[in-house]
Coordinates of C-alpha atoms in Angstrom, one line a residue:
M54 CA -6.1 -45.1 -8.3
S55 CA -4.8 -42.2 -6.5
V56 CA -3.7 -43.9 -3.5
S57 CA -1.6 -41.9 -1.0
L58 CA 1.6 -43.0 0.7
S59 CA 4.6 -42.2 2.3
A60 CA 8.1 -44.1 2.7
N61 CA 11.1 -43.7 3.8
G62 CA 9.9 -39.9 4.8
F63 CA 9.0 -39.4 1.3
T64 CA 5.9 -37.3 0.1
L65 CA 5.5 -40.3 -2.5
N66 CA 3.2 -39.4 -4.8
L67 CA 0.5 -41.8 -6.4
P68 CA 0.1 -42.2 -8.9
K69 CA 3.8 -42.5 -8.0
V70 CA 3.7 -42.4 -4.7
Q71 CA 1.7 -39.8 -3.0
D72 CA 1.8 -38.6 0.7
F73 CA 0.4 -41.5 2.3
R74 CA 0.9 -40.3 6.1
R75 CA -1.1 -37.6 4.8
N76 CA -4.1 -39.5 3.7
F77 CA -4.0 -42.0 6.2
T78 CA -4.0 -39.3 9.2
S79 CA -6.7 -37.4 7.6
H80 CA -8.5 -41.0 7.1
M81 CA -8.1 -41.6 10.9
M82 CA -9.1 -38.4 11.7
G83 CA -11.9 -37.7 9.1
Q84 CA -10.0 -35.0 7.9
I85 CA -9.0 -35.7 4.0
Q86 CA -10.4 -38.4 1.3
V87 CA -8.4 -40.1 -0.8
N88 CA -9.6 -39.9 -4.3
L89 CA -9.7 -43.9 -6.0
F90 CA -9.4 -42.7 -9.3
P91 CA -6.1 -43.0 -11.6
N92 CA -4.7 -40.0 -12.9
T93 CA -3.8 -40.5 -17.2
L94 CA -1.0 -39.6 -18.6
P95 CA -1.8 -36.5 -20.5
V96 CA -0.1 -36.2 -24.1
H97 CA -1.2 -32.8 -25.8
L98 CA 1.4 -32.0 -28.4
N99 CA 1.9 -29.8 -31.3
L100 CA 2.6 -32.8 -33.7
S101 CA 2.2 -30.5 -36.8
N102 CA 4.6 -28.2 -35.8
P103 CA 7.0 -30.0 -33.3
S104 CA 9.9 -27.5 -33.8
C105 CA 8.3 -24.6 -32.2
F106 CA 11.3 -22.7 -30.5
S107 CA 13.3 -19.6 -30.2
R108 CA 15.8 -19.6 -33.3
E109 CA 17.7 -16.4 -31.8
R110 CA 20.2 -18.1 -29.3
I111 CA 20.3 -21.5 -31.6
N112 CA 21.4 -19.3 -34.3
S113 CA 23.9 -17.8 -32.7
I114 CA 25.4 -21.4 -32.2
N115 CA 26.8 -21.9 -35.5
A116 CA 25.3 -19.2 -38.1
S117 CA 26.3 -21.4 -40.8
A118 CA 24.8 -24.0 -39.9
A119 CA 22.6 -26.0 -42.7
A120 CA 19.4 -28.2 -42.3
N121 CA 21.3 -31.5 -43.2
V122 CA 23.5 -31.7 -40.0
E123 CA 27.3 -32.9 -41.2
I124 CA 28.2 -35.0 -38.1
T125 CA 32.1 -35.0 -38.0
S126 CA 34.0 -38.4 -36.7
T127 CA 35.4 -36.6 -34.3
K128 CA 32.8 -36.9 -31.8
R129 CA 34.4 -36.2 -28.0
S130 CA 35.5 -32.9 -29.5
F131 CA 33.0 -31.0 -27.4
R132 CA 35.1 -31.7 -24.2
G133 CA 37.9 -29.5 -25.8
K134 CA 35.0 -26.6 -26.4
S135 CA 34.1 -23.5 -23.8
P136 CA 30.4 -24.6 -22.8
K137 CA 28.9 -21.5 -25.3
N138 CA 29.7 -24.0 -28.1
I139 CA 28.3 -27.1 -26.7
N140 CA 25.2 -28.1 -27.7
V141 CA 22.9 -29.7 -24.7
L142 CA 19.7 -31.5 -25.7
V143 CA 17.7 -32.0 -22.0
V144 CA 14.4 -34.2 -22.5
G145 CA 12.1 -33.9 -19.4
S146 CA 12.7 -30.6 -19.2
T147 CA 9.4 -29.3 -17.5
G148 CA 9.5 -32.0 -15.0
Y149 CA 10.1 -32.1 -11.3
I150 CA 13.9 -32.3 -11.3
G151 CA 14.6 -31.5 -15.5
K152 CA 13.8 -27.3 -14.9
F153 CA 16.4 -27.2 -12.2
V154 CA 18.6 -28.6 -14.6
V155 CA 17.9 -26.4 -17.4
K156 CA 18.9 -23.7 -15.2
E157 CA 21.8 -24.9 -13.9
L158 CA 23.1 -25.7 -17.6
V159 CA 21.7 -22.3 -18.6
N160 CA 23.8 -20.7 -16.0
R161 CA 27.1 -22.8 -16.9
G162 CA 26.9 -21.5 -20.1
F163 CA 25.7 -24.4 -22.3
N164 CA 24.0 -24.1 -25.5
V165 CA 20.7 -25.7 -24.0
I166 CA 17.6 -27.2 -26.4
A167 CA 14.8 -27.9 -23.8
V168 CA 12.5 -30.4 -25.4
A169 CA 8.6 -29.7 -24.1
R170 CA 5.7 -30.9 -24.6
E171 CA 3.0 -28.2 -26.0
R172 CA 1.2 -28.3 -22.7
S173 CA 3.7 -28.7 -19.9
G174 CA 3.1 -29.1 -16.2
V175 CA 0.8 -30.8 -14.1
R176 CA -2.2 -31.6 -16.0
G177 CA -1.0 -29.2 -19.1
R178 CA -1.5 -26.3 -17.1
F179 CA 1.1 -24.6 -19.2
G180 CA 0.9 -23.4 -22.7
K181 CA 4.4 -22.7 -25.0
E182 CA 4.4 -19.2 -24.0
E183 CA 4.8 -19.8 -20.1
T184 CA 6.6 -23.0 -20.8
S185 CA 9.3 -20.9 -22.5
S186 CA 9.2 -18.5 -19.9
R187 CA 9.8 -20.7 -17.5
L188 CA 13.0 -22.0 -19.2
N189 CA 14.4 -19.0 -19.4
G190 CA 17.7 -19.0 -21.4
A191 CA 17.5 -22.2 -23.4
N192 CA 15.9 -22.6 -26.8
V193 CA 12.3 -24.7 -26.4
C194 CA 11.6 -27.2 -28.8
F195 CA 8.2 -28.1 -28.8
S196 CA 8.0 -32.2 -29.7
D197 CA 6.8 -35.8 -28.8
V198 CA 9.4 -38.1 -27.3
T199 CA 7.2 -40.9 -27.2
Q200 CA 7.3 -40.6 -31.1
L201 CA 10.9 -41.2 -32.6
D202 CA 9.8 -39.4 -36.0
S203 CA 8.7 -36.5 -34.5
L204 CA 11.7 -35.9 -32.2
E205 CA 13.9 -36.8 -35.2
K206 CA 12.3 -34.3 -37.3
S207 CA 12.6 -31.8 -34.7
L208 CA 16.2 -31.7 -34.1
E209 CA 16.5 -32.1 -38.2
N210 CA 14.8 -28.8 -37.9
L211 CA 17.3 -27.2 -35.5
G212 CA 20.3 -27.3 -38.1
I213 CA 22.6 -28.2 -35.8
S214 CA 24.7 -31.3 -34.4
I215 CA 24.0 -32.1 -30.6
D216 CA 26.8 -33.1 -28.6
V217 CA 25.1 -34.2 -25.3
V218 CA 21.5 -35.4 -24.7
V219 CA 20.8 -35.2 -20.6
S220 CA 17.1 -37.2 -19.9
C221 CA 15.1 -36.5 -17.1
L222 CA 12.3 -38.5 -18.1
A223 CA 10.4 -40.0 -15.7
S224 CA 7.1 -42.1 -15.9
R225 CA 4.0 -39.5 -14.4
T226 CA 2.4 -42.5 -12.9
G227 CA 4.1 -45.2 -12.2
G228 CA 1.8 -47.6 -13.9
I229 CA 3.0 -50.5 -15.7
K230 CA 2.2 -49.2 -19.5
D231 CA 3.3 -45.6 -18.3
S232 CA 6.4 -47.1 -17.1
W233 CA 7.4 -48.4 -19.9
K234 CA 6.1 -45.9 -22.6
I235 CA 8.5 -42.9 -20.6
D236 CA 10.7 -44.7 -18.7
Y237 CA 12.1 -47.1 -21.4
E238 CA 10.9 -46.2 -25.0
A239 CA 10.6 -42.3 -24.4
T240 CA 14.1 -42.6 -23.0
R241 CA 15.5 -44.5 -25.6
N242 CA 14.1 -42.5 -28.3
S243 CA 16.1 -39.7 -27.0
L244 CA 19.2 -41.9 -27.2
L245 CA 18.5 -42.7 -31.0
A246 CA 17.4 -39.1 -32.0
G247 CA 20.4 -37.8 -30.0
R248 CA 22.9 -40.2 -31.8
K249 CA 21.3 -39.5 -35.1
Y250 CA 22.5 -36.1 -34.8
G251 CA 25.9 -36.5 -33.0
A252 CA 25.4 -36.8 -29.8
S253 CA 28.9 -38.6 -28.4
H254 CA 27.5 -38.4 -24.6
F255 CA 24.4 -39.6 -22.5
V256 CA 23.7 -38.3 -19.1
L257 CA 20.7 -40.3 -17.6
L258 CA 18.6 -39.1 -14.4
S259 CA 17.6 -42.7 -13.4
A260 CA 16.9 -43.6 -9.4
I261 CA 19.1 -45.0 -6.7
C262 CA 15.9 -47.2 -6.0
V263 CA 16.7 -49.4 -9.2
Q264 CA 19.4 -51.7 -7.4
K265 CA 16.6 -53.8 -6.0
P266 CA 14.3 -54.0 -9.0
L267 CA 10.5 -55.0 -7.9
L268 CA 8.6 -52.4 -9.4
E269 CA 7.8 -52.2 -13.1
F270 CA 9.3 -48.6 -13.5
Q271 CA 12.3 -50.0 -12.1
R272 CA 12.8 -52.3 -14.3
A273 CA 12.0 -50.3 -17.3
K274 CA 15.0 -48.1 -16.3
L275 CA 17.0 -50.6 -15.7
K276 CA 16.3 -52.1 -19.4
F277 CA 17.5 -48.8 -20.6
E278 CA 20.6 -48.6 -18.8
A279 CA 21.7 -52.1 -19.5
E280 CA 21.2 -50.8 -23.6
L281 CA 23.1 -47.5 -22.5
I282 CA 26.1 -48.8 -21.1
M283 CA 26.1 -51.8 -24.5
E284 CA 25.6 -48.6 -26.5
A285 CA 29.5 -47.4 -25.0
E286 CA 30.8 -50.9 -25.5
E287 CA 30.3 -51.1 -28.8
D288 CA 31.3 -47.4 -29.7
E289 CA 34.5 -46.4 -28.1
E290 CA 33.8 -43.0 -29.2
F291 CA 30.3 -42.7 -27.1
T292 CA 30.4 -42.4 -23.3
Y293 CA 27.4 -41.9 -20.8
S294 CA 26.6 -41.0 -16.8
I295 CA 23.9 -42.5 -15.2
V296 CA 23.0 -40.7 -11.9
R297 CA 21.1 -42.3 -9.3
P298 CA 19.9 -40.2 -6.6
T299 CA 18.5 -40.7 -3.6
A300 CA 15.2 -38.7 -2.2
F301 CA 14.4 -35.4 -3.1
F302 CA 13.9 -32.5 -0.3
K303 CA 10.4 -32.0 -1.7
S304 CA 9.4 -35.7 -1.2
L305 CA 10.2 -35.3 2.3
G306 CA 7.9 -32.1 3.3
G307 CA 4.8 -33.5 2.9
Q308 CA 3.7 -33.6 6.1
V309 CA 5.3 -30.7 7.4
E310 CA 2.3 -28.6 7.4
L311 CA 0.3 -31.3 8.7
V312 CA 2.6 -31.4 12.2
K313 CA 2.3 -27.6 12.0
D314 CA -1.4 -27.8 12.3
G315 CA -1.1 -30.1 15.0
K316 CA -0.8 -33.3 13.6
P317 CA 1.0 -36.3 14.6
Y318 CA 3.7 -37.4 12.2
V319 CA 3.0 -40.6 10.5
M320 CA 5.3 -43.3 10.0
F321 CA 5.4 -46.9 9.1
G322 CA 6.7 -49.7 12.0
D323 CA 9.0 -47.5 14.6
G324 CA 10.2 -45.5 11.8
K325 CA 13.6 -47.1 11.2
L326 CA 12.6 -49.1 8.6
C327 CA 14.5 -47.0 5.8
A328 CA 16.6 -44.1 5.7
C329 CA 18.0 -41.8 3.0
K330 CA 20.6 -39.1 2.2
P331 CA 18.6 -36.3 0.7
I332 CA 19.8 -34.3 -1.5
S333 CA 18.0 -30.8 -2.7
E334 CA 16.8 -29.8 -6.1
P335 CA 19.6 -27.6 -7.3
D336 CA 22.6 -29.5 -5.8
L337 CA 21.5 -32.6 -7.9
A338 CA 20.7 -30.0 -11.2
S339 CA 24.5 -29.1 -10.3
F340 CA 25.7 -32.8 -9.9
I341 CA 24.0 -33.6 -13.0
S342 CA 25.4 -31.1 -15.3
D343 CA 29.0 -31.4 -13.5
C344 CA 28.4 -35.1 -15.6
V345 CA 28.5 -33.3 -19.3
L346 CA 32.1 -32.6 -19.0
D347 CA 33.7 -34.3 -16.4
E348 CA 35.6 -36.9 -17.7
D349 CA 36.1 -39.0 -13.9
K350 CA 31.9 -39.0 -14.3
M351 CA 32.4 -41.3 -17.7
N352 CA 31.2 -44.8 -18.4
K353 CA 29.9 -45.0 -14.7
V354 CA 26.9 -45.5 -12.9
L355 CA 27.0 -42.8 -10.0
P356 CA 24.5 -42.9 -6.7
I357 CA 24.4 -39.7 -5.0
G358 CA 22.9 -38.5 -2.2
G359 CA 23.0 -35.3 -0.2
P360 CA 25.2 -34.1 2.7
G361 CA 24.8 -35.4 6.1
K362 CA 23.8 -38.3 8.0
A363 CA 21.4 -40.8 6.3
L364 CA 17.6 -39.7 8.1
S365 CA 15.2 -42.2 8.9
P366 CA 11.3 -41.0 9.0
L367 CA 11.5 -41.4 13.0
D368 CA 14.6 -38.4 12.4
Q369 CA 12.7 -36.5 10.0
G370 CA 9.8 -36.3 12.7
E371 CA 11.8 -35.4 15.1
M372 CA 13.5 -32.7 13.1
M373 CA 10.3 -31.2 12.4
F374 CA 8.9 -31.1 15.9
R375 CA 12.2 -29.6 17.1
L376 CA 12.0 -27.0 14.6
L377 CA 8.3 -25.8 15.9
G378 CA 9.5 -26.4 19.8
R379 CA 7.2 -29.2 20.5
E380 CA 7.1 -32.9 22.0
P381 CA 7.0 -35.3 19.3
K382 CA 3.9 -36.8 18.5
F383 CA 3.7 -39.6 16.3
L384 CA 1.3 -41.9 14.8
K385 CA 2.7 -45.4 13.8
V386 CA 1.3 -47.7 11.4
P387 CA 1.8 -51.3 10.5
I388 CA 3.4 -52.2 7.2
G389 CA 1.2 -55.2 7.7
I390 CA -1.9 -52.9 6.4
M391 CA 0.1 -52.3 3.3
D392 CA 0.5 -56.2 2.6
F393 CA -2.8 -56.8 3.3
A394 CA -4.1 -54.0 0.9
I395 CA -1.8 -55.2 -1.8
S396 CA -2.9 -58.7 -1.4
V397 CA -6.3 -57.9 -1.9
L398 CA -5.4 -55.7 -5.0
D399 CA -3.6 -58.6 -6.3
F400 CA -6.4 -60.9 -6.1
S401 CA -8.8 -58.4 -7.6
V402 CA -6.6 -57.8 -10.6
K403 CA -7.0 -61.5 -11.4
I404 CA -11.1 -61.0 -11.7
F405 CA -10.5 -57.0 -13.1
P406 CA -7.3 -57.0 -15.3
S407 CA -7.7 -52.6 -15.4
L408 CA -7.0 -52.8 -11.6
E409 CA -3.6 -53.6 -12.4
D410 CA -2.0 -50.3 -12.1
A411 CA -4.1 -49.7 -8.6
A412 CA -2.1 -52.6 -7.3
E413 CA 1.5 -51.9 -8.8
F414 CA 0.8 -47.9 -6.9
G415 CA 0.2 -50.5 -3.6
K416 CA 3.7 -52.0 -4.5
I417 CA 5.1 -48.6 -5.2
G418 CA 4.2 -47.7 -1.4
R419 CA 5.1 -50.5 0.1
Y420 CA 8.4 -50.8 -1.6
Y421 CA 8.9 -46.8 -0.4
A422 CA 7.7 -47.7 3.2
A423 CA 10.5 -50.4 3.7
E424 CA 13.4 -49.9 1.6
S425 CA 16.2 -47.4 2.2
M426 CA 17.3 -44.9 -0.3
L427 CA 20.7 -45.5 -0.1
V428 CA 23.2 -47.8 -1.7
L429 CA 22.8 -51.8 -1.3
D430 CA 26.0 -53.2 -0.8
P431 CA 26.5 -56.2 -2.9
E432 CA 29.0 -58.2 -0.3
T433 CA 26.3 -58.0 2.8
G434 CA 23.0 -57.3 0.9
E435 CA 22.3 -54.7 3.3
Y436 CA 21.8 -50.8 2.3
S437 CA 25.1 -49.1 3.6
A438 CA 25.1 -44.9 4.3
E439 CA 28.4 -45.2 4.3
K440 CA 28.8 -46.3 1.0
T441 CA 26.5 -43.6 -0.4
P442 CA 28.1 -40.7 -1.5
S443 CA 27.5 -37.1 -0.6
Y444 CA 27.4 -33.8 -2.9
G445 CA 25.9 -30.4 -2.5
K446 CA 25.3 -28.2 0.7
D447 CA 22.0 -27.9 1.0
M448 CA 20.8 -29.4 4.6
L449 CA 17.1 -30.6 4.8
E450 CA 16.7 -29.3 8.4
E451 CA 17.3 -25.6 6.6
F452 CA 14.5 -26.6 4.2
F453 CA 12.2 -27.7 6.8
E454 CA 12.8 -24.4 8.5
R455 CA 11.6 -22.2 5.4
V456 CA 8.7 -24.6 4.7
L457 CA 7.5 -24.0 7.9
R458 CA 7.9 -20.9 7.8
E459 CA 6.5 -20.1 3.8
G460 CA 4.9 -23.3 3.6
M461 CA 4.8 -25.7 0.5
A462 CA 3.0 -23.3 -1.9
G463 CA 4.7 -23.9 -5.6
Q464 CA 6.6 -26.6 -4.5
E465 CA 4.1 -29.4 -5.4
L466 CA 5.0 -32.7 -6.7
G467 CA 2.0 -32.8 -9.1
E468 CA 1.7 -36.2 -10.7
Q469 CA 5.2 -36.6 -10.8
A470 CA 7.6 -37.8 -8.5
I471 CA 11.9 -38.4 -9.4
F472 CA 13.9 -40.6 -7.4

């Protein structure tokens, strides 16, 4: 079920969450239709040759590396090396944030091994050659992170040890089974395989919304987070960094072109139900890359937002109209509409169990319509902009200005959205 929802100003792609305001406005105005059929996760992987990659750069890492990698006991020694001698395995490398992380790590001089599906991108539109080109500077390893044996075989074929694993994996749909398959099982496979071949540090891209887990993908992420922390508690030579970002710029840009075309800005309630401190994709990639070597980020859960004040959907809408030089025009949607739709779906699941993902998608949309992407203060139980750390230099207003000028072409979320 491709229910389109926007909340917190997000363009929430459902599966895992699409732009409700775009489709609601279009439904109200007879402009756009809603696709009522769920997307599925395409898994077209080259399992017969799981480690197709460019070996030239890998050979330069350690020309004497044998197929059977000898793992030394000094696991933390990578922090004393220069980046060019540190082998970083990136899973989820072709995803929404993953490709920015690969680029940043390559620019910093790390030896990056990017794990990718044989067919990557939205609906598998990119083949091996284009995937390798888009991950320029990295050694691309085609494998299946959902199959531990396949991933371990791929790493064995590299003939080198792994120092750090960076996981940018995330469910494409937010559906129940897909969440556990990717957010938990595939991410856990990456930990197990990385550890087998020497990894002593794991950087996890999680999501700030897991602090209030009401959804299946949040529970799956939290289960892996707990196991990752336990791994470090049981082995003092192993460390982790768990990164929980707030909203991304692209996720907030779904209504820019509609507003530019004269449509109203759609928001739930009075537009102040929730807020976020949005961070740009390059700034987030920079923060994640900092976690590879920064010892002050070791063994910590790291919520992170962008620079500037927290912005509500009302703030974001007013910003768009100000940039356009127009009087604000809003369409306010009662949050009760979503509550009614969810209740109908929950009842329908009892009769038609196959609708369980549709019901989950509705709950995802409802969550982002009402919950802030800010740190949840455990003492007050309230979201706190002040306690949400800021990082980076890119401002949302500059992004909106660029989108108004150039459009959103090439910045589509596709099937996947990263919190």
